[in-house]
PDB file of C-alpha atoms in Angstrom:
ATOM      1  CA  MET Z 244      98.566 269.638   7.436  1.00 92.00           C
ATOM      2  CA  ARG Z 245      98.453 267.468  10.558  1.00 90.00           C
ATOM      3  CA  PHE Z 246      95.371 265.682  11.840  1.00 86.00           C
ATOM      4  CA  ARG Z 247      95.047 265.358  15.612  1.00 85.00           C
ATOM      5  CA  SER Z 248      92.389 264.235  18.116  1.00 85.00           C
ATOM      6  CA  VAL Z 249      91.232 261.342  15.923  1.00 84.00           C
ATOM      7  CA  ALA Z 250      88.865 259.123  17.936  1.00 83.00           C
ATOM      8  CA  PHE Z 251      89.548 255.404  17.595  1.00 84.00           C
ATOM      9  CA  GLN Z 252      87.411 252.432  18.632  1.00 83.00           C
ATOM     10  CA  ARG Z 253      89.811 251.606  21.452  1.00 82.00           C
ATOM     11  CA  PRO Z 254      91.772 254.177  23.493  1.00 75.00           C
ATOM     12  CA  THR Z 255      95.461 254.355  22.566  1.00 75.00           C
ATOM     13  CA  PRO Z 256      97.278 255.519  25.708  1.00 73.00           C
ATOM     14  CA  ALA Z 257     101.022 255.417  25.948  1.00 66.00           C
ATOM     15  CA  THR Z 258     102.521 252.109  27.065  1.00 65.00           C
ATOM     16  CA  PRO Z 259     103.797 252.183  30.655  1.00 67.00           C
ATOM     17  CA  ALA Z 260     107.532 251.863  31.104  1.00 64.00           C
ATOM     18  CA  PRO Z 261     108.550 248.162  31.227  1.00 63.00           C
ATOM     19  CA  ARG Z 262     109.998 246.672  34.415  1.00 64.00           C
ATOM     20  CA  THR Z 263     113.334 245.791  32.841  1.00 64.00           C
ATOM     21  CA  HIS Z 264     114.860 244.531  36.096  1.00 65.00           C
ATOM     22  CA  SER Z 265     112.144 241.885  36.568  1.00 69.00           C
ATOM     23  CA  LEU Z 266     112.340 240.840  32.906  1.00 69.00           C
ATOM     24  CA  GLU Z 267     116.108 240.399  33.086  1.00 73.00           C
ATOM     25  CA  ARG Z 268     115.864 238.274  36.248  1.00 75.00           C
ATOM     26  CA  THR Z 269     113.207 236.090  34.602  1.00 74.00           C
ATOM     27  CA  ALA Z 270     115.379 235.625  31.507  1.00 74.00           C
ATOM     28  CA  GLU Z 271     118.396 234.676  33.607  1.00 78.00           C
ATOM     29  CA  TRP Z 272     116.331 232.160  35.608  1.00 74.00           C
ATOM     30  CA  ARG Z 273     114.962 230.536  32.436  1.00 75.00           C
ATOM     31  CA  ALA Z 274     118.417 230.424  30.841  1.00 78.00           C
ATOM     32  CA  ALA Z 275     119.835 228.710  33.959  1.00 82.00           C
ATOM     33  CA  LYS Z 276     117.196 225.971  33.572  1.00 76.00           C
ATOM     34  CA  GLY Z 277     118.178 225.453  29.936  1.00 78.00           C
ATOM     35  CA  ASP Z 278     115.046 226.984  28.421  1.00 76.00           C
ATOM     36  CA  ASP Z 279     115.208 228.837  25.142  1.00 73.00           C
ATOM     37  CA  VAL Z 280     114.885 232.519  25.905  1.00 65.00           C
ATOM     38  CA  SER Z 281     113.561 234.499  22.961  1.00 68.00           C
ATOM     39  CA  THR Z 282     114.522 238.109  22.421  1.00 65.00           C
ATOM     40  CA  LEU Z 283     112.070 240.447  24.099  1.00 62.00           C
ATOM     41  CA  GLN Z 284     109.968 242.351  21.577  1.00 65.00           C
ATOM     42  CA  PRO Z 285     109.282 246.027  22.293  1.00 66.00           C
ATOM     43  CA  ARG Z 286     105.679 246.879  23.087  1.00 72.00           C
ATOM     44  CA  LEU Z 287     103.648 249.051  20.782  1.00 76.00           C
ATOM     45  CA  GLY Z 288     103.681 252.700  21.783  1.00 77.00           C
ATOM     46  CA  SER Z 289     100.816 255.165  21.543  1.00 79.00           C
ATOM     47  CA  GLY Z 290     101.902 256.368  18.096  1.00 81.00           C
ATOM     48  CA  ASP Z 291     102.180 252.797  16.774  1.00 83.00           C
ATOM     49  CA  LYS Z 292      98.693 251.935  18.043  1.00 81.00           C
ATOM     50  CA  LYS Z 293      97.216 255.029  16.409  1.00 81.00           C
ATOM     51  CA  ARG Z 294      98.889 254.307  13.066  1.00 84.00           C
ATOM     52  CA  ILE Z 295      97.621 250.707  13.066  1.00 86.00           C
ATOM     53  CA  ALA Z 296      94.079 251.778  14.032  1.00 85.00           C
ATOM     54  CA  PHE Z 297      94.083 254.458  11.321  1.00 83.00           C
ATOM     55  CA  ILE Z 298      95.265 251.994   8.652  1.00 88.00           C
ATOM     56  CA  LYS Z 299      92.536 249.530   9.693  1.00 89.00           C
ATOM     57  CA  HIS Z 300      89.912 252.335   9.818  1.00 87.00           C
ATOM     58  CA  GLU Z 301      89.064 251.442  13.425  1.00 88.00           C
ATOM     59  CA  LEU Z 302      87.401 254.797  14.136  1.00 85.00           C
ATOM     60  CA  HIS Z 303      84.938 255.540  16.929  1.00 82.00           C
ATOM     61  CA  ASP Z 304      81.284 255.543  15.842  1.00 82.00           C
ATOM     62  CA  ASP Z 305      80.142 258.274  18.266  1.00 77.00           C
ATOM     63  CA  ALA Z 306      82.915 260.852  17.700  1.00 75.00           C
ATOM     64  CA  ASP Z 307      82.670 262.776  14.430  1.00 79.00           C
ATOM     65  CA  THR Z 308      85.034 265.721  14.942  1.00 84.00           C
ATOM     66  CA  VAL Z 309      88.754 266.101  14.396  1.00 87.00           C
ATOM     67  CA  THR Z 310      91.394 268.812  14.809  1.00 90.00           C
ATOM     68  CA  VAL Z 311      93.612 269.883  11.915  1.00 93.00           C
ATOM     69  CA  TYR Z 312      96.739 272.054  12.119  1.00 93.00           C
ATOM     70  CA  VAL Z 313      97.637 273.886   8.893  1.00 94.00           C
ATOM     71  CA  VAL Z 314     101.020 275.587   8.434  1.00 94.00           C
ATOM     72  CA  PHE Z 315     101.287 278.075   5.557  1.00 92.00           C
ATOM     73  CA  ALA Z 316     104.460 278.388   3.486  1.00 90.00           C
ATOM     74  CA  TYR Z 317     105.939 281.502   1.938  1.00 87.00           C
ATOM     75  CA  GLY Z 318     104.372 282.371  -1.387  1.00 79.00           C
ATOM     76  CA  ALA Z 319     104.551 285.059  -4.024  1.00 74.00           C
ATOM     77  CA  ASP Z 320     101.548 287.076  -2.829  1.00 83.00           C
ATOM     78  CA  LEU Z 321     101.057 286.654   0.939  1.00 86.00           C
ATOM     79  CA  ALA Z 322     103.339 286.091   3.896  1.00 90.00           C
ATOM     80  CA  PRO Z 323     102.414 283.000   5.984  1.00 91.00           C
ATOM     81  CA  ASP Z 324     100.926 285.026   8.845  1.00 90.00           C
ATOM     82  CA  GLU Z 325      98.781 287.058   6.442  1.00 91.00           C
ATOM     83  CA  ALA Z 326      97.619 283.876   4.691  1.00 91.00           C
ATOM     84  CA  ALA Z 327      96.683 282.365   8.061  1.00 91.00           C
ATOM     85  CA  LYS Z 328      94.685 285.475   9.061  1.00 91.00           C
ATOM     86  CA  SER Z 329      92.812 285.416   5.754  1.00 91.00           C
ATOM     87  CA  ALA Z 330      92.020 281.713   6.155  1.00 92.00           C
ATOM     88  CA  ILE Z 331      90.716 282.246   9.702  1.00 91.00           C
ATOM     89  CA  ALA Z 332      88.530 285.150   8.596  1.00 89.00           C
ATOM     90  CA  ALA Z 333      87.106 283.112   5.720  1.00 91.00           C
ATOM     91  CA  LEU Z 334      86.619 279.777   7.503  1.00 91.00           C
ATOM     92  CA  ASP Z 335      85.697 280.485  11.129  1.00 89.00           C
ATOM     93  CA  ASN Z 336      82.028 279.808  11.897  1.00 87.00           C
ATOM     94  CA  THR Z 337      81.280 278.464   8.409  1.00 90.00           C
ATOM     95  CA  GLN Z 338      79.577 275.187   7.501  1.00 88.00           C
ATOM     96  CA  TYR Z 339      81.528 272.225   6.111  1.00 89.00           C
ATOM     97  CA  MET Z 340      80.042 268.734   5.669  1.00 87.00           C
ATOM     98  CA  GLY Z 341      77.394 269.371   8.308  1.00 85.00           C
ATOM     99  CA  HIS Z 342      79.787 270.840  10.875  1.00 87.00           C
ATOM    100  CA  THR Z 343      80.508 274.402  11.964  1.00 89.00           C
ATOM    101  CA  LEU Z 344      84.220 275.041  11.599  1.00 91.00           C
ATOM    102  CA  ARG Z 345      86.144 276.687  14.437  1.00 88.00           C
ATOM    103  CA  ALA Z 346      89.234 278.351  12.988  1.00 90.00           C
ATOM    104  CA  ASP Z 347      91.821 279.883  15.327  1.00 88.00           C
ATOM    105  CA  ALA Z 348      95.422 280.990  15.262  1.00 88.00           C
ATOM    106  CA  ILE Z 349      97.508 279.039  17.759  1.00 83.00           C
ATOM    107  CA  THR Z 350      98.581 282.275  19.439  1.00 75.00           C
ATOM    108  CA  SER Z 351      95.082 283.797  19.568  1.00 60.00           C
ATOM    109  CA  GLY Z 352      93.940 282.200  22.841  1.00 62.00           C
ATOM    110  CA  ILE Z 353      90.542 280.648  23.523  1.00 61.00           C
ATOM    111  CA  GLY Z 354      88.181 283.553  22.898  1.00 74.00           C
ATOM    112  CA  ASP Z 355      86.550 286.098  25.179  1.00 84.00           C
ATOM    113  CA  PRO Z 356      85.771 284.786  28.701  1.00 88.00           C
ATOM    114  CA  LYS Z 357      83.205 287.572  29.192  1.00 90.00           C
ATOM    115  CA  ARG Z 358      81.093 286.111  26.392  1.00 93.00           C
ATOM    116  CA  THR Z 359      81.579 282.469  27.367  1.00 93.00           C
ATOM    117  CA  VAL Z 360      79.420 280.267  29.618  1.00 94.00           C
ATOM    118  CA  PHE Z 361      80.334 276.959  31.241  1.00 95.00           C
ATOM    119  CA  VAL Z 362      77.980 274.027  30.614  1.00 96.00           C
ATOM    120  CA  GLY Z 363      78.279 270.942  32.798  1.00 95.00           C
ATOM    121  CA  SER Z 364      76.596 267.565  33.392  1.00 94.00           C
ATOM    122  CA  LEU Z 365      76.702 266.686  29.688  1.00 95.00           C
ATOM    123  CA  ASP Z 366      76.540 263.214  28.260  1.00 93.00           C
ATOM    124  CA  PHE Z 367      79.989 261.944  27.266  1.00 90.00           C
ATOM    125  CA  ALA Z 368      78.777 261.475  23.685  1.00 87.00           C
ATOM    126  CA  SER Z 369      77.471 265.055  23.356  1.00 91.00           C
ATOM    127  CA  ARG Z 370      78.398 266.862  20.144  1.00 92.00           C
ATOM    128  CA  GLU Z 371      79.340 270.461  19.461  1.00 93.00           C
ATOM    129  CA  GLU Z 372      76.660 270.870  16.810  1.00 93.00           C
ATOM    130  CA  ASP Z 373      73.915 269.761  19.210  1.00 94.00           C
ATOM    131  CA  LEU Z 374      75.015 272.333  21.812  1.00 95.00           C
ATOM    132  CA  ARG Z 375      75.246 275.026  19.146  1.00 94.00           C
ATOM    133  CA  VAL Z 376      71.713 274.351  17.897  1.00 95.00           C
ATOM    134  CA  PHE Z 377      70.298 274.257  21.443  1.00 96.00           C
ATOM    135  CA  PHE Z 378      71.782 277.546  22.659  1.00 96.00           C
ATOM    136  CA  GLU Z 379      71.167 279.291  19.345  1.00 95.00           C
ATOM    137  CA  GLY Z 380      67.502 278.407  19.762  1.00 95.00           C
ATOM    138  CA  VAL Z 381      67.476 279.662  23.360  1.00 94.00           C
ATOM    139  CA  VAL Z 382      68.802 283.132  22.507  1.00 93.00           C
ATOM    140  CA  SER Z 383      66.856 283.391  19.235  1.00 93.00           C
ATOM    141  CA  ALA Z 384      63.623 282.669  21.100  1.00 93.00           C
ATOM    142  CA  GLU Z 385      64.349 285.639  23.369  1.00 91.00           C
ATOM    143  CA  ARG Z 386      65.859 288.131  20.912  1.00 90.00           C
ATOM    144  CA  GLY Z 387      65.061 286.821  17.448  1.00 91.00           C
ATOM    145  CA  PRO Z 388      67.571 285.562  14.858  1.00 89.00           C
ATOM    146  CA  ARG Z 389      70.780 287.552  15.051  1.00 87.00           C
ATOM    147  CA  GLY Z 390      70.930 288.199  11.309  1.00 72.00           C
ATOM    148  CA  VAL Z 391      67.774 290.331  11.443  1.00 54.00           C
ATOM    149  CA  VAL Z 392      68.448 292.183  14.704  1.00 48.00           C
ATOM    150  CA  ALA Z 393      69.075 295.894  14.217  1.00 46.00           C
ATOM    151  CA  GLY Z 394      71.855 297.672  16.113  1.00 46.00           C
ATOM    152  CA  ASP Z 395      73.834 294.480  16.798  1.00 52.00           C
ATOM    153  CA  SER Z 396      77.184 296.182  17.271  1.00 48.00           C
ATOM    154  CA  ASP Z 397      78.634 294.159  20.165  1.00 48.00           C
ATOM    155  CA  SER Z 398      79.502 291.177  18.003  1.00 47.00           C
ATOM    156  CA  ASP Z 399      82.265 288.666  17.401  1.00 48.00           C
ATOM    157  CA  ASP Z 400      83.528 290.085  14.116  1.00 49.00           C
ATOM    158  CA  GLU Z 401      87.007 291.140  15.237  1.00 46.00           C
ATOM    159  CA  GLY Z 402      88.637 288.541  12.997  1.00 44.00           C
ATOM    160  CA  ASP Z 403      86.662 289.719   9.960  1.00 45.00           C
ATOM    161  CA  ALA Z 404      87.624 293.377  10.258  1.00 42.00           C
ATOM    162  CA  GLY Z 405      90.149 293.091   7.453  1.00 46.00           C
ATOM    163  CA  ASP Z 406      88.019 290.909   5.208  1.00 50.00           C
ATOM    164  CA  GLN Z 407      84.590 292.422   4.622  1.00 49.00           C
ATOM    165  CA  SER Z 408      83.687 289.905   1.892  1.00 47.00           C
ATOM    166  CA  ALA Z 409      84.219 287.009   4.330  1.00 48.00           C
ATOM    167  CA  SER Z 410      82.068 288.796   6.906  1.00 48.00           C
ATOM    168  CA  ARG Z 411      79.211 289.333   4.440  1.00 46.00           C
ATOM    169  CA  SER Z 412      79.206 285.686   3.321  1.00 54.00           C
ATOM    170  CA  LYS Z 413      78.738 284.289   6.838  1.00 71.00           C
ATOM    171  CA  LEU Z 414      75.431 283.719   8.546  1.00 75.00           C
ATOM    172  CA  LYS Z 415      75.292 285.776  11.745  1.00 85.00           C
ATOM    173  CA  THR Z 416      74.520 283.614  14.777  1.00 90.00           C
ATOM    174  CA  TRP Z 417      74.309 284.277  18.511  1.00 94.00           C
ATOM    175  CA  VAL Z 418      76.589 281.310  19.252  1.00 94.00           C
ATOM    176  CA  THR Z 419      80.051 281.995  17.852  1.00 92.00           C
ATOM    177  CA  ARG Z 420      81.938 278.938  19.084  1.00 91.00           C
ATOM    178  CA  VAL Z 421      81.449 275.727  21.071  1.00 93.00           C
ATOM    179  CA  ARG Z 422      84.203 273.676  22.681  1.00 92.00           C
ATOM    180  CA  ILE Z 423      83.581 270.354  24.387  1.00 94.00           C
ATOM    181  CA  VAL Z 424      86.524 269.323  26.568  1.00 94.00           C
ATOM    182  CA  ARG Z 425      87.506 265.793  25.583  1.00 91.00           C
ATOM    183  CA  ASP Z 426      89.579 262.909  26.914  1.00 87.00           C
ATOM    184  CA  LYS Z 427      92.874 262.801  25.010  1.00 81.00           C
ATOM    185  CA  ASP Z 428      92.814 259.007  24.546  1.00 76.00           C
ATOM    186  CA  SER Z 429      89.156 258.212  23.771  1.00 78.00           C
ATOM    187  CA  GLN Z 430      88.226 261.687  22.397  1.00 82.00           C
ATOM    188  CA  LEU Z 431      84.835 261.374  24.102  1.00 84.00           C
ATOM    189  CA  GLY Z 432      83.622 264.360  26.103  1.00 90.00           C
ATOM    190  CA  LYS Z 433      84.465 264.782  29.780  1.00 93.00           C
ATOM    191  CA  GLY Z 434      80.963 266.034  30.557  1.00 94.00           C
ATOM    192  CA  PHE Z 435      81.456 269.801  30.248  1.00 96.00           C
ATOM    193  CA  ALA Z 436      81.855 272.435  27.544  1.00 96.00           C
ATOM    194  CA  TYR Z 437      82.312 276.155  26.894  1.00 95.00           C
ATOM    195  CA  VAL Z 438      79.868 278.113  24.715  1.00 95.00           C
ATOM    196  CA  GLN Z 439      80.775 281.585  23.473  1.00 94.00           C
ATOM    197  CA  PHE Z 440      78.159 284.127  22.377  1.00 94.00           C
ATOM    198  CA  ALA Z 441      78.288 287.148  20.094  1.00 91.00           C
ATOM    199  CA  VAL Z 442      77.198 289.611  22.786  1.00 82.00           C
ATOM    200  CA  ARG Z 443      78.791 290.573  26.083  1.00 66.00           C
ATOM    201  CA  SER Z 444      76.031 290.335  28.631  1.00 55.00           C
ATOM    202  CA  SER Z 445      76.231 289.353  32.283  1.00 45.00           C
ATOM    203  CA  SER Z 446      72.489 288.807  32.680  1.00 47.00           C
ATOM    204  CA  HIS Z 447      71.425 286.140  30.197  1.00 47.00           C
ATOM    205  CA  THR Z 448      68.840 284.640  32.538  1.00 48.00           C
ATOM    206  CA  PRO Z 449      67.130 282.558  29.840  1.00 49.00           C
ATOM    207  CA  ILE Z 450      70.462 280.836  29.184  1.00 53.00           C
ATOM    208  CA  ARG Z 451      70.802 279.910  32.849  1.00 49.00           C
ATOM    209  CA  HIS Z 452      67.221 278.664  32.994  1.00 48.00           C
ATOM    210  CA  GLN Z 453      67.509 276.614  29.806  1.00 53.00           C
ATOM    211  CA  THR Z 454      70.692 274.857  30.945  1.00 52.00           C
ATOM    212  CA  ASP Z 455      68.565 272.632  33.211  1.00 53.00           C
ATOM    213  CA  ALA Z 456      66.482 271.647  30.200  1.00 53.00           C
ATOM    214  CA  LEU Z 457      69.641 270.793  28.252  1.00 57.00           C
ATOM    215  CA  GLN Z 458      70.886 268.548  31.056  1.00 52.00           C
ATOM    216  CA  SER Z 459      67.572 266.696  31.156  1.00 53.00           C
ATOM    217  CA  GLU Z 460      67.637 266.228  27.374  1.00 56.00           C
ATOM    218  CA  THR Z 461      71.095 264.672  27.482  1.00 51.00           C
ATOM    219  CA  GLY Z 462      69.970 262.219  30.160  1.00 51.00           C
ATOM    220  CA  SER Z 463      72.178 263.622  32.932  1.00 48.00           C
TER     221      SER Z 463
END
């Protein structure tokens, strides 16, 4: 397991390449004057900064999400790819410690563009769960909760086709995934996100109308 996209109190960008020529000239000039020239210490790189911040628990107060990569090994019962598919089917769109998990295979892409809307003018500190709750309320107000809607066949259950027990244990929602695009150093949002829905519809007018309300709520 590898944890990525951890948000620290201070951004940890990579250190720019040192100007070795200028440093060498300075050292030669100081040595010619008889000064003691200490050995130049290498600067901390991005990885070093992140390790130090993690050890000191210097995490960002406003960012509460993280990305985890899990690689499955060969076992007695399932091949790694089958184990990964089962894990995705069981975990995607489930609740864990107050967050809705988004489980994907690395080769599966980013979802269905025909069921995804772009949301802009967001506050940099916006959270996925807040967007999920907002848009779930918008569609539920128009069509009712998805779990009680009859004839809901155009849904996002492709990943659960081989695992009916996982499908039955999940709460059906209109919003199937939310992705806020974040800055790689600070892990705060860049002001826009993608929201994917369970239905393929090109005329969700209430969603377009309610986006203005969302922007006003976030202070944009």
